[in-house]
Short mmCIF file of C-alpha atoms in Angstrom, two decimals:
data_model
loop_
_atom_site.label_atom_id
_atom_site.label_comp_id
_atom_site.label_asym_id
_atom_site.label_seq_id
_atom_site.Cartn_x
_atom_site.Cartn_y
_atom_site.Cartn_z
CA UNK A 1 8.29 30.02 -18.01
CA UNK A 2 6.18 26.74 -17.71
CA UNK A 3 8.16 23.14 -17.71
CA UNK A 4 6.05 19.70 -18.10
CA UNK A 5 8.08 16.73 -17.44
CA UNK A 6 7.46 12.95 -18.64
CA UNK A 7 9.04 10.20 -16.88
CA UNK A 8 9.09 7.12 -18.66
CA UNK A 9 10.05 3.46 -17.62
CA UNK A 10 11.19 1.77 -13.66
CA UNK A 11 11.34 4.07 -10.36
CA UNK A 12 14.85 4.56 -10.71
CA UNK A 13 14.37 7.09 -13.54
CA UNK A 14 11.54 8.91 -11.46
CA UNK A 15 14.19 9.54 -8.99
CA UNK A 16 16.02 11.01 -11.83
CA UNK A 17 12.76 13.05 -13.22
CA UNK A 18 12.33 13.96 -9.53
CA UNK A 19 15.42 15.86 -8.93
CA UNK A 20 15.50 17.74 -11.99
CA UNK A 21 12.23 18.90 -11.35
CA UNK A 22 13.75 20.14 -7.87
CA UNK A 23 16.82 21.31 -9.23
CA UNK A 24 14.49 23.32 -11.93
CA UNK A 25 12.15 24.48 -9.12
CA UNK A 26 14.91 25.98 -7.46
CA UNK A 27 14.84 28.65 -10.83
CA UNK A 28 11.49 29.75 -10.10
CA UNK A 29 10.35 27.88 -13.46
CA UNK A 30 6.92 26.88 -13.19
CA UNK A 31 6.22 23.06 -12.98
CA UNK A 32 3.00 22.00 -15.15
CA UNK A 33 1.13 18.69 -16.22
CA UNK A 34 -0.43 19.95 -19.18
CA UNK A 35 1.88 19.77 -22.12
CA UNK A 36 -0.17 22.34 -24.42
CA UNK A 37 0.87 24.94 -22.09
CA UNK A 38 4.40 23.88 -21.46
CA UNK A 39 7.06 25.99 -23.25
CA UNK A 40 10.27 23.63 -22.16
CA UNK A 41 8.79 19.49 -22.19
CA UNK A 42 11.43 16.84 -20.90
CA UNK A 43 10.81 13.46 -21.59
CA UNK A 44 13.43 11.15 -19.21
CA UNK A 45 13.22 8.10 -21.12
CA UNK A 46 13.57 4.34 -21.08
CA UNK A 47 15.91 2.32 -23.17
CA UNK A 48 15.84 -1.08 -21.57
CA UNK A 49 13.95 -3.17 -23.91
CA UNK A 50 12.71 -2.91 -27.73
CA UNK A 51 9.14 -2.18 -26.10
CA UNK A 52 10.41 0.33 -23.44
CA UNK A 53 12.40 1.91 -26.24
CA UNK A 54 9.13 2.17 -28.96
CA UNK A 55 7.07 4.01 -26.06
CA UNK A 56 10.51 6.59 -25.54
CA UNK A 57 10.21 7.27 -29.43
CA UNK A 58 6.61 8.02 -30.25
CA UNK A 59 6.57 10.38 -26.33
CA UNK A 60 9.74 12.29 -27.99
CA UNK A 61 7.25 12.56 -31.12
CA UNK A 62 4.19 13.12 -29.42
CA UNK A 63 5.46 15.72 -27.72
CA UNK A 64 7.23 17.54 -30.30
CA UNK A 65 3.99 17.91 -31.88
CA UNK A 66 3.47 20.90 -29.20
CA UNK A 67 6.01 23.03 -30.46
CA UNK A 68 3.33 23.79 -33.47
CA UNK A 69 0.04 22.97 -31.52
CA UNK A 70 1.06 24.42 -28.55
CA UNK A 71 3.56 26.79 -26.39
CA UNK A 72 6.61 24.22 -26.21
CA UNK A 73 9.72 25.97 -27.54
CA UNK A 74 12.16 23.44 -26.29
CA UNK A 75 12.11 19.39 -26.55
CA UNK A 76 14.69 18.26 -23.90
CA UNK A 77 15.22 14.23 -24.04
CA UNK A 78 16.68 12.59 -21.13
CA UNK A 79 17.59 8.79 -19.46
CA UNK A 80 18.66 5.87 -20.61
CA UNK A 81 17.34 5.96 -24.39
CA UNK A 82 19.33 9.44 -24.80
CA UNK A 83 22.32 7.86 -23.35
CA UNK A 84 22.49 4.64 -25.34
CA UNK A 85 21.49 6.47 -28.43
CA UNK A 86 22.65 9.61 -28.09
CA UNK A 87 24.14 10.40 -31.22
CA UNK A 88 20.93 8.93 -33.71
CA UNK A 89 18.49 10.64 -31.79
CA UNK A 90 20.79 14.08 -32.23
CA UNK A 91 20.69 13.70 -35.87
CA UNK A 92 17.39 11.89 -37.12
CA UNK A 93 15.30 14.22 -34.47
CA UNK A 94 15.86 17.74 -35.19
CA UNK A 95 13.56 18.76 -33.46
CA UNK A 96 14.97 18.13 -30.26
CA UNK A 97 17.26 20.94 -28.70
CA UNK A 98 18.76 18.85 -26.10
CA UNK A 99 19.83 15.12 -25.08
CA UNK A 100 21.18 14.94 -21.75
CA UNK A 101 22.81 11.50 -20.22
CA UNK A 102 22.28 9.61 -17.32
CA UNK A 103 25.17 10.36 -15.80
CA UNK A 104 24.58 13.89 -16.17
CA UNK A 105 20.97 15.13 -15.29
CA UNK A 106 21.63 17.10 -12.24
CA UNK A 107 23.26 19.44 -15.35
CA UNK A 108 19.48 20.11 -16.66
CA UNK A 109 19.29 23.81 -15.17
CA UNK A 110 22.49 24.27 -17.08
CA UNK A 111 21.05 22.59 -20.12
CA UNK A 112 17.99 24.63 -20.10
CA UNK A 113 20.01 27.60 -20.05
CA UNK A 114 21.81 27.17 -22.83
CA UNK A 115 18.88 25.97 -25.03
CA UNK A 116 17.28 29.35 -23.97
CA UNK A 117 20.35 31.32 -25.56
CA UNK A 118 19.73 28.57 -28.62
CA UNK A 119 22.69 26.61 -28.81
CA UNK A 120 21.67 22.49 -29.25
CA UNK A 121 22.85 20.22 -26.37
CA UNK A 122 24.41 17.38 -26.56
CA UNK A 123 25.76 16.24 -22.82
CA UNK A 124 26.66 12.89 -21.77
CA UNK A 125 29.28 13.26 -19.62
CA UNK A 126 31.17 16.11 -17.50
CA UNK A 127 33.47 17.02 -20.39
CA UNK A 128 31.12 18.32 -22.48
CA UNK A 129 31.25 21.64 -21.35
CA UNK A 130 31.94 23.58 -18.52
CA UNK A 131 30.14 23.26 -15.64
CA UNK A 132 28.26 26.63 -14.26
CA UNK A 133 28.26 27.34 -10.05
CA UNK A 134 24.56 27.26 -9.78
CA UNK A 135 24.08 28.75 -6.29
CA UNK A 136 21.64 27.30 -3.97
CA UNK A 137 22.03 23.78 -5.68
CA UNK A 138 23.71 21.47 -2.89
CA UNK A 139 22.91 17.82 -4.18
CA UNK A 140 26.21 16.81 -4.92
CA UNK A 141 27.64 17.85 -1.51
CA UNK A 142 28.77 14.45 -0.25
CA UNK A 143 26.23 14.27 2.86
CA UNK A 144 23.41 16.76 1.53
CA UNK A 145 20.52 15.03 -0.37
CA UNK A 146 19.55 15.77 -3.54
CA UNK A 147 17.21 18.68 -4.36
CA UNK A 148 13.75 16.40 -5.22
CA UNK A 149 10.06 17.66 -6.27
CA UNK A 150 8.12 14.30 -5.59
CA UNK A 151 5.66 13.15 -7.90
CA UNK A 152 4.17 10.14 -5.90
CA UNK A 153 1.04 10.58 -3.07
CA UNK A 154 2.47 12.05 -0.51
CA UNK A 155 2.71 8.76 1.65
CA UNK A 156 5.21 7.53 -0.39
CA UNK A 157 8.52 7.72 -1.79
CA UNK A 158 11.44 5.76 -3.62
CA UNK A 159 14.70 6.01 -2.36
CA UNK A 160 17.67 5.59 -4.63
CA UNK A 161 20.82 3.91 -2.89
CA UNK A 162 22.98 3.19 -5.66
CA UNK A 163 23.39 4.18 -9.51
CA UNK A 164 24.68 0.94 -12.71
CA UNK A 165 25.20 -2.69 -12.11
CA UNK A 166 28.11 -4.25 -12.41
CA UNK A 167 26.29 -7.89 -12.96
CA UNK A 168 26.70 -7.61 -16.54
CA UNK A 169 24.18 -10.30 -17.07
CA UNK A 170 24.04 -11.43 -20.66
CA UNK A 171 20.94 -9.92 -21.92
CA UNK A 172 20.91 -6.93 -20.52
CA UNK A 173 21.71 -3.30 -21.38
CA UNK A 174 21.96 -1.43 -18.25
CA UNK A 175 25.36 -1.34 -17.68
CA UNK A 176 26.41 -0.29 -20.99
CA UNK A 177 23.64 2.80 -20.10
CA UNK A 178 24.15 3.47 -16.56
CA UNK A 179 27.69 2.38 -15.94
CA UNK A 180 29.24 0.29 -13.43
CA UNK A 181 27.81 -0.26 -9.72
CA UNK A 182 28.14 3.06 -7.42
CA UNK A 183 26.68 2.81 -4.20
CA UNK A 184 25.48 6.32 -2.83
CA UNK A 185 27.15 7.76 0.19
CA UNK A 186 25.39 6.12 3.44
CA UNK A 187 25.25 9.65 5.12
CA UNK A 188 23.27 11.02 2.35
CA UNK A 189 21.05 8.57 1.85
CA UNK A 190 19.81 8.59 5.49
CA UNK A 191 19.81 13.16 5.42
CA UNK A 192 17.73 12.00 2.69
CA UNK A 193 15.43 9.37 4.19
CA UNK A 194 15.09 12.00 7.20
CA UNK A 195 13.85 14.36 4.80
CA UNK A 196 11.29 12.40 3.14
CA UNK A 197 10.06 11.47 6.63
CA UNK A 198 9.71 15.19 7.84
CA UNK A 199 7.80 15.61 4.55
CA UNK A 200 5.42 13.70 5.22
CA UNK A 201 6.24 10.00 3.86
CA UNK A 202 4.84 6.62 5.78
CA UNK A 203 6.30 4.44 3.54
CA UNK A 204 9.92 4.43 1.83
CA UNK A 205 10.98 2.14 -0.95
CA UNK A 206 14.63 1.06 -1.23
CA UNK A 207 15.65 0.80 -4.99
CA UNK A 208 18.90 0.26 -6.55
CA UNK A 209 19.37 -2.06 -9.72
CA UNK A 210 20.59 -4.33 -7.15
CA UNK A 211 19.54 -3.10 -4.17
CA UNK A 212 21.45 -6.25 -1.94
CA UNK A 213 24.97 -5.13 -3.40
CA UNK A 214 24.66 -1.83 -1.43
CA UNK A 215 28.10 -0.99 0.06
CA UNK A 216 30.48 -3.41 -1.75
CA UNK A 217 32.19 -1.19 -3.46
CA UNK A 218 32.29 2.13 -1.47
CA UNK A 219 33.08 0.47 2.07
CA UNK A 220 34.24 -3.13 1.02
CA UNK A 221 31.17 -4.91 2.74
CA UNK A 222 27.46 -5.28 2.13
CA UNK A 223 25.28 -2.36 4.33
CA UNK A 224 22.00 -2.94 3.09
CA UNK A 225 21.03 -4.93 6.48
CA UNK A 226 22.73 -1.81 8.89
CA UNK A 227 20.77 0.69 6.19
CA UNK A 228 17.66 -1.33 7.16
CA UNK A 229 18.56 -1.20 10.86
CA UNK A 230 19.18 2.50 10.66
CA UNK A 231 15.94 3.58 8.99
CA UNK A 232 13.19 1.02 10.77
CA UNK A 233 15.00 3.95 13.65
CA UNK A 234 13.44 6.95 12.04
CA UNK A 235 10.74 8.62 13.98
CA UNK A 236 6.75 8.74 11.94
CA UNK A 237 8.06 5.96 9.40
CA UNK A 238 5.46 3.24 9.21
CA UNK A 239 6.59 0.54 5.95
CA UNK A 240 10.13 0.21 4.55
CA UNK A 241 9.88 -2.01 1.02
CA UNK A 242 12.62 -2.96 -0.47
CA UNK A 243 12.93 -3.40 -4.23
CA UNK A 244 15.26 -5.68 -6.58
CA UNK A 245 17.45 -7.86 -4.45
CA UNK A 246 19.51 -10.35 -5.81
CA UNK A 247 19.75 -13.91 -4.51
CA UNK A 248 23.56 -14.76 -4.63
CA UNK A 249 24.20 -11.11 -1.75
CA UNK A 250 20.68 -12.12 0.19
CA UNK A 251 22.77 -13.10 3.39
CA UNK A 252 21.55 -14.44 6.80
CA UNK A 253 22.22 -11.08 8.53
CA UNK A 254 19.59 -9.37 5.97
CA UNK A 255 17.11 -12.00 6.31
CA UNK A 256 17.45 -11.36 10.26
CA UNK A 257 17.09 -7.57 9.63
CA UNK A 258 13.84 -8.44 7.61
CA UNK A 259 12.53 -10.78 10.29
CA UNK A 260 13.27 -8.72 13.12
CA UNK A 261 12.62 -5.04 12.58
CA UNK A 262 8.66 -4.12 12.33
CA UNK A 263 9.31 -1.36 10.04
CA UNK A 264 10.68 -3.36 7.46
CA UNK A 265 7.92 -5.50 4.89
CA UNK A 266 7.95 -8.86 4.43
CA UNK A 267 7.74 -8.68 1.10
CA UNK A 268 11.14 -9.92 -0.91
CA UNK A 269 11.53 -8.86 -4.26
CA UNK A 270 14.21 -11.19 -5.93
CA UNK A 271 14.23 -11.19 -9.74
CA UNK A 272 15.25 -15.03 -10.45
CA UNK A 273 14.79 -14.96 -14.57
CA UNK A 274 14.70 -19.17 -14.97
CA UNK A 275 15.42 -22.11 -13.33
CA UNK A 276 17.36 -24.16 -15.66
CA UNK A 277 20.94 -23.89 -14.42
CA UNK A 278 22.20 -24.13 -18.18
CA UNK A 279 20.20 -20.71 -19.22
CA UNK A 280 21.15 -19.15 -16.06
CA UNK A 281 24.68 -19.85 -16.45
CA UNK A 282 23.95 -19.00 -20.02
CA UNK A 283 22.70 -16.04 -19.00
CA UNK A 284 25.59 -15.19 -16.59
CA UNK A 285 23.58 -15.64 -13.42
CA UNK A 286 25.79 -16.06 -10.33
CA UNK A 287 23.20 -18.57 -8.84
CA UNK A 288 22.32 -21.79 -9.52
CA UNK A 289 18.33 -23.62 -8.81
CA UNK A 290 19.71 -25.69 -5.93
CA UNK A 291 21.16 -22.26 -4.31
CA UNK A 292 18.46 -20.40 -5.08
CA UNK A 293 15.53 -23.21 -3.51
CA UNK A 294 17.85 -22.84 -0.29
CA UNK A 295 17.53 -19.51 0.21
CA UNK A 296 13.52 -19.86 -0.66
CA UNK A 297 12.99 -22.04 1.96
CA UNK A 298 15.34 -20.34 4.19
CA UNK A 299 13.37 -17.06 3.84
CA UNK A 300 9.99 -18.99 4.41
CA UNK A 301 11.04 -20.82 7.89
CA UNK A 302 12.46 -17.54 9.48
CA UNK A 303 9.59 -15.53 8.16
CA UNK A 304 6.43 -17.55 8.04
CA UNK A 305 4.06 -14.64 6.39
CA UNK A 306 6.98 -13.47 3.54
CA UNK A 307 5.83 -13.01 0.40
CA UNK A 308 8.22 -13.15 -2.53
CA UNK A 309 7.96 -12.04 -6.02
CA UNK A 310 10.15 -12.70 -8.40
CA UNK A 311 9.93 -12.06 -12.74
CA UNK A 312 11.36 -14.51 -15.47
CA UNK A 313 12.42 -14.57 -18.96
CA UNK A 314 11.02 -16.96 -21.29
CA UNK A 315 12.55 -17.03 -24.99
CA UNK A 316 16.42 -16.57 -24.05
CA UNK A 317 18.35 -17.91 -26.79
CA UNK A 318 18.48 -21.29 -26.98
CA UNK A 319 16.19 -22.29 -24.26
CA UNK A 320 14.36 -25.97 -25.07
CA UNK A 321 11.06 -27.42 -24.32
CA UNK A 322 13.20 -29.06 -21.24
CA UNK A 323 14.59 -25.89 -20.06
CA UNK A 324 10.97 -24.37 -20.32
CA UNK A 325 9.07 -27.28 -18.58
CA UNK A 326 11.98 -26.72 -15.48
CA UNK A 327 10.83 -23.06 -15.21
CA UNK A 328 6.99 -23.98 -15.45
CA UNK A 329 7.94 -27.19 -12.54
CA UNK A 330 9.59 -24.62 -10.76
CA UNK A 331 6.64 -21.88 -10.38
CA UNK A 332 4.46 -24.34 -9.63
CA UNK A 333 6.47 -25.84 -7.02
CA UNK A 334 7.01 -22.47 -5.28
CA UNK A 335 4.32 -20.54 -5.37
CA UNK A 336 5.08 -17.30 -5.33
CA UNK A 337 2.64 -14.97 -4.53
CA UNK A 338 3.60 -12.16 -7.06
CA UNK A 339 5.35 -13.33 -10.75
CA UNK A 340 6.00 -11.14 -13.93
CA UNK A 341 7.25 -13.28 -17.49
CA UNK A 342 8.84 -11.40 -19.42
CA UNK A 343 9.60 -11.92 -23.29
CA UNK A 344 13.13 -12.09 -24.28
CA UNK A 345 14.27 -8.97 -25.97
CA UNK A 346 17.31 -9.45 -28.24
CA UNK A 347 19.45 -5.76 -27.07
CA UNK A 348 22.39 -4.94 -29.41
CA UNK A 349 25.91 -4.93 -28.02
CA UNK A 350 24.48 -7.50 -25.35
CA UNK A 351 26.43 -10.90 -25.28
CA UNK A 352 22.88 -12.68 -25.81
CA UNK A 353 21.72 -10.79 -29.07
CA UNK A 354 25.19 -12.74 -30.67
CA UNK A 355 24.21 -16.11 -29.02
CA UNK A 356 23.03 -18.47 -31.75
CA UNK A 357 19.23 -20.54 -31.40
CA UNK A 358 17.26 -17.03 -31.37
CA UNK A 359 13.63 -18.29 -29.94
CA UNK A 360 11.18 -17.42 -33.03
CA UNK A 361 8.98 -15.23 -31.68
CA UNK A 362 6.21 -17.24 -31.94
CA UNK A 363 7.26 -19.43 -29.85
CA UNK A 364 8.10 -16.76 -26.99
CA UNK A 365 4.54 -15.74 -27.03
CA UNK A 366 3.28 -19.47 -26.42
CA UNK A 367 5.32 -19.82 -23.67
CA UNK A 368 4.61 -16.47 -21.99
CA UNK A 369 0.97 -17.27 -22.14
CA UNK A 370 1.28 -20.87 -20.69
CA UNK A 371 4.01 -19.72 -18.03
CA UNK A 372 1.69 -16.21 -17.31
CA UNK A 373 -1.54 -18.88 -16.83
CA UNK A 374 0.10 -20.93 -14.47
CA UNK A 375 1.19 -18.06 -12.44
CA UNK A 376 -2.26 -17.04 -12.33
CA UNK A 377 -3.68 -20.06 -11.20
CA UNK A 378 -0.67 -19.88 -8.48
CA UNK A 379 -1.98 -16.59 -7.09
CA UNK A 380 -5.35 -17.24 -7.44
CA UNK A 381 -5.09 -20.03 -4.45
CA UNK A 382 -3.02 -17.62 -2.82
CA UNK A 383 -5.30 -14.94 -2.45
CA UNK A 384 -7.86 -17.13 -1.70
CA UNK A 385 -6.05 -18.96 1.05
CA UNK A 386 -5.65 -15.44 2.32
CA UNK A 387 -9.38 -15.30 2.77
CA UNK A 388 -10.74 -14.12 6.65
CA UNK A 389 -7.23 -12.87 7.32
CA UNK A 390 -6.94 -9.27 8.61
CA UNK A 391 -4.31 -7.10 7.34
CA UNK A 392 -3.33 -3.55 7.62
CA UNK A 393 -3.58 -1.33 4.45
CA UNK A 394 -2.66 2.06 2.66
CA UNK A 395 -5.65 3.88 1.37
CA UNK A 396 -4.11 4.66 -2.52
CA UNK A 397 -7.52 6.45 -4.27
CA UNK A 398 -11.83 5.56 -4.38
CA UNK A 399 -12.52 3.74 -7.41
CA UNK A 400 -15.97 4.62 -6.97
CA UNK A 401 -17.13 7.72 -4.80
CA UNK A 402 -20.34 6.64 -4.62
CA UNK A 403 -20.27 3.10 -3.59
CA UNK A 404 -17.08 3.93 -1.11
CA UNK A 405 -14.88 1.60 -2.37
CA UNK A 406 -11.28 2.23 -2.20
CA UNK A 407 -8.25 0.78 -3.46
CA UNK A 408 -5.76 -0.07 -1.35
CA UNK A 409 -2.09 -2.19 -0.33
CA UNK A 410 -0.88 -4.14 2.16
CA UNK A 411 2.77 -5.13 2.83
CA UNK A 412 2.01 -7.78 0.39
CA UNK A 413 1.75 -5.43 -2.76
CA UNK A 414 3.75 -2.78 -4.32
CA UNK A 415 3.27 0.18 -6.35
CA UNK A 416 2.10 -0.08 -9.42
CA UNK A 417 3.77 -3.54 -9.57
CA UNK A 418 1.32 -5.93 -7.61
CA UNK A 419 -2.49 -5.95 -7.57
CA UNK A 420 -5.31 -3.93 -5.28
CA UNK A 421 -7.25 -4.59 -2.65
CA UNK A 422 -10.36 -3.54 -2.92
CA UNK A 423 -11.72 -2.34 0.14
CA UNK A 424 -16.02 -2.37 0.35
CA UNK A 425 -18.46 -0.11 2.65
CA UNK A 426 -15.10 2.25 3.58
CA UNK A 427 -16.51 5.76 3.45
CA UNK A 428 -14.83 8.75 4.71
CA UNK A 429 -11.29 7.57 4.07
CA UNK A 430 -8.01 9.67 2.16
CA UNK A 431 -5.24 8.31 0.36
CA UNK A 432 -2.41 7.84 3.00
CA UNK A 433 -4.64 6.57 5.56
CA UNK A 434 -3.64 3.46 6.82
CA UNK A 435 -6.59 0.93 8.20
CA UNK A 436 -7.27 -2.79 9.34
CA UNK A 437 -9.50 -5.29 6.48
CA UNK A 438 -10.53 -8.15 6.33
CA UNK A 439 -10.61 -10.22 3.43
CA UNK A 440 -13.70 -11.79 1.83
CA UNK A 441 -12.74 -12.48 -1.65
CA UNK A 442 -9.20 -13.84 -3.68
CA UNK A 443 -9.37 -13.51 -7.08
CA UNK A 444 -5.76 -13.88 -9.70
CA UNK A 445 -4.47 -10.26 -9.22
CA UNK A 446 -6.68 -8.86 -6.26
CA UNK A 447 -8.66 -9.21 -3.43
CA UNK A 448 -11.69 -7.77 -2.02
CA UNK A 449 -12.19 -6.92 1.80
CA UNK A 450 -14.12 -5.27 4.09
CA UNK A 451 -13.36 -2.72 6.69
CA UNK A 452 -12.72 -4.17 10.28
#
């Protein structure tokens, strides 16, 4: 039996697609990327926003069209589009056997195994039917990590700290998807971070939906600094990146742990979303511009070479030419070195898809573009200031064999987030090699450098 797997949307969800596909490995089914010869295809989808939630739809079609051009003989549909809309997808696509929750993937050998004896699945929660003893499967053990197949180079790996968000800021979904905020169990998150080191991984990337909340609600204090503390401690561990912090839990004792342990990148990743107090407030942000300038500059004394990106919304409900020309004031004043603008996306059962003053959606384009050009121009002078500097770098793949030149990261960029750097005259090299460049070139989203 072959099983091809799609993960759709952030690197939280391919955690998720990554343990099912160890949990499945475990049953001796054979793991394959090409769909034509897959008899069981997942798809772990993405519900967050109308354009994550079109690409979730036409995969689950897509896809299905293997079970008459190909060998598929089950459609199984997981993540946060088959837990928000569970019930739709169930009855307008029959041609899916099973929808499976968030809550409830580590079920999926069970899942499968029912399919196989053809009953349809529906499973969103622990009720839904009784749950099998699947020997050999250990992941929910309280200190035991979770069985994981990954599917990034082998230099690198995510590592999940905490499930939902208990924010509940005003335009988004997730909480009405993944639930309220559940830190994972410290012990098991470090068997697992040992793991992933033994395996082979250089650099780990903390992830959570708010990864600075770690530990509030399991021990009654934040842990994300000791968490820090306790992997920079792990043995053949080069670069620990953490992803998603928040600014209102980004306390002095983190921003110590960041300046002080070499492991740890100093690179900050701290969503903002605006700069008018009146949207944030509107859109139930628990920080306010003033706050949040503090803790910019705060971060940039104690940690001269930091470099912060951050992503913004532009076309929340009722947001003015005033509110706009505060945001575009505000990235211009800053100067961050990595941005994303995002359009507003009106979500049903959100408390923003009921406010009145929707933004036409015109006018969200305009100001994406102007707010998305100004970035630009930002991180064009940044890169260029960044010219003759040496930096270290992970090798990620050649873009060209023949003219040795490699694509590559340094603290300053994440994963398929950030730019390249695009390293000249490097011949010889693999991915997960880590060497010293120099930069000659700083263009908007990369830079080209030369090998020292």
């Amino acid at each position: 039996m072959k099983l091809g797997l799609i993960s759709l949307g952030c690197p939280k969800n391919l955690v998720d697609s990554e343990v099912m596909l160890g949990i499945i490995e475990k049953y001796h089914i054979e793991i394959t990327n090409d769909p034509e010869a897959a008899e069981i295809i997942i798809v772990n989808t993405c519900g967050f926003i109308e354009s994550a939630k079109q690409e979730s739809i036409d995969t689950i079609l897509s896809m299905s069209a293997y079970k008459t051009e190909g060998c598929c003989r089950y459609l199984i549909v997981t993540g946060c589009l088959a837990q928000r809309y569970a019930q739709e997808l169930f009855h307008d696509m029959p041609e899916v056997d099973a929808i499976v929750g968030t809550n409830v993937y580590k079920d999926i050998a069970q899942v499968i195994e029912r399919v196989m004896q053809g009953q349809r699945v529906l499973h969103l929660s622990e009720t839904d039917f009784e749950i099998i003893d699947l020997e050999g499967l250990q992941g929910n053990e309280r200190n035991l990590p979770d069985p994981r197949k990954l599917t990034t180079p082998s230099y690198m790996a995510y590592l999940k700290i905490a499930e939902g968000c208990d924010n509940f800021c005003s335009f988004c979904a997730i909480p009405l998807i993944r639930g309220r905020y559940t830190s994972k169990p410290y012990e098991q998150i470090m068997a697992e971070a040992r793991e992933l080191v033994e395996r082979g991984v250089k650099e780990l990337i903390v992830i959570a939906q708010d990864t600075t909340r770690y530990g509030q609600d399991l021990y009654g204090k934040l842990r994300l600094a000791e968490l820090l503390h306790d992997l920079n401690a792990l043995p053949g561990l080069k670069w620990i990146r953490v992803l998603y912090s928040y600014p209102n839990t980004f306390t002095d004792e983190l921003i110590e742990a960041y300046a002080t342990l070499p492991k740890v990148c100093h690179y900050v990743d701290l969503p903002l979303q605006h700069a008018s107090d009146r949207l944030l407030h509107a859109m139930r942000r628990r920080d306010k511009l003033s706050e949040t300038k503090k803790l910019l500059k705060k971060l940039r004394e104690r940690i001269p070479d930091i470099v912060i990106r951050t992503t913004f919304i532009v076309g929340f409900p009722g947001e003015t030419e005033e509110d706009f020309a505060i945001l575009k004031e505000f990235v211009t004043e800053q100067k961050f070195e990595n941005a994303g603008v995002f359009q507003y996306s009106q979500e049903e059962n959100t408390v923003a898809a009921t406010l009145p003053e929707q933004i036409p959606e015109e006018t969200k384009q305009e100001r994406y573009d102007e707010l998305m050009a100004i970035q630009a121009g930002v991180s064009e002078d940044v890169h260029r200031s960044m010219e003759d500097r040496e930096l270290e770098v992970v090798v990620e793949d050649y873009e060209s064999e023949e003219d040795n030149l490699v694509a590559a990261r340094s603290y300053r960029e994440a994963p398929d987030i950030d730019g390249s750097i695009f390293v000249e005259n490097a011949p010889g090299l693999n991915p997960g090699d880590f060497i010293r460049v120099r930069i000659e070139q700083g263009f908007a989203y990369e830079v080209v450098a030369t090998r020292v």
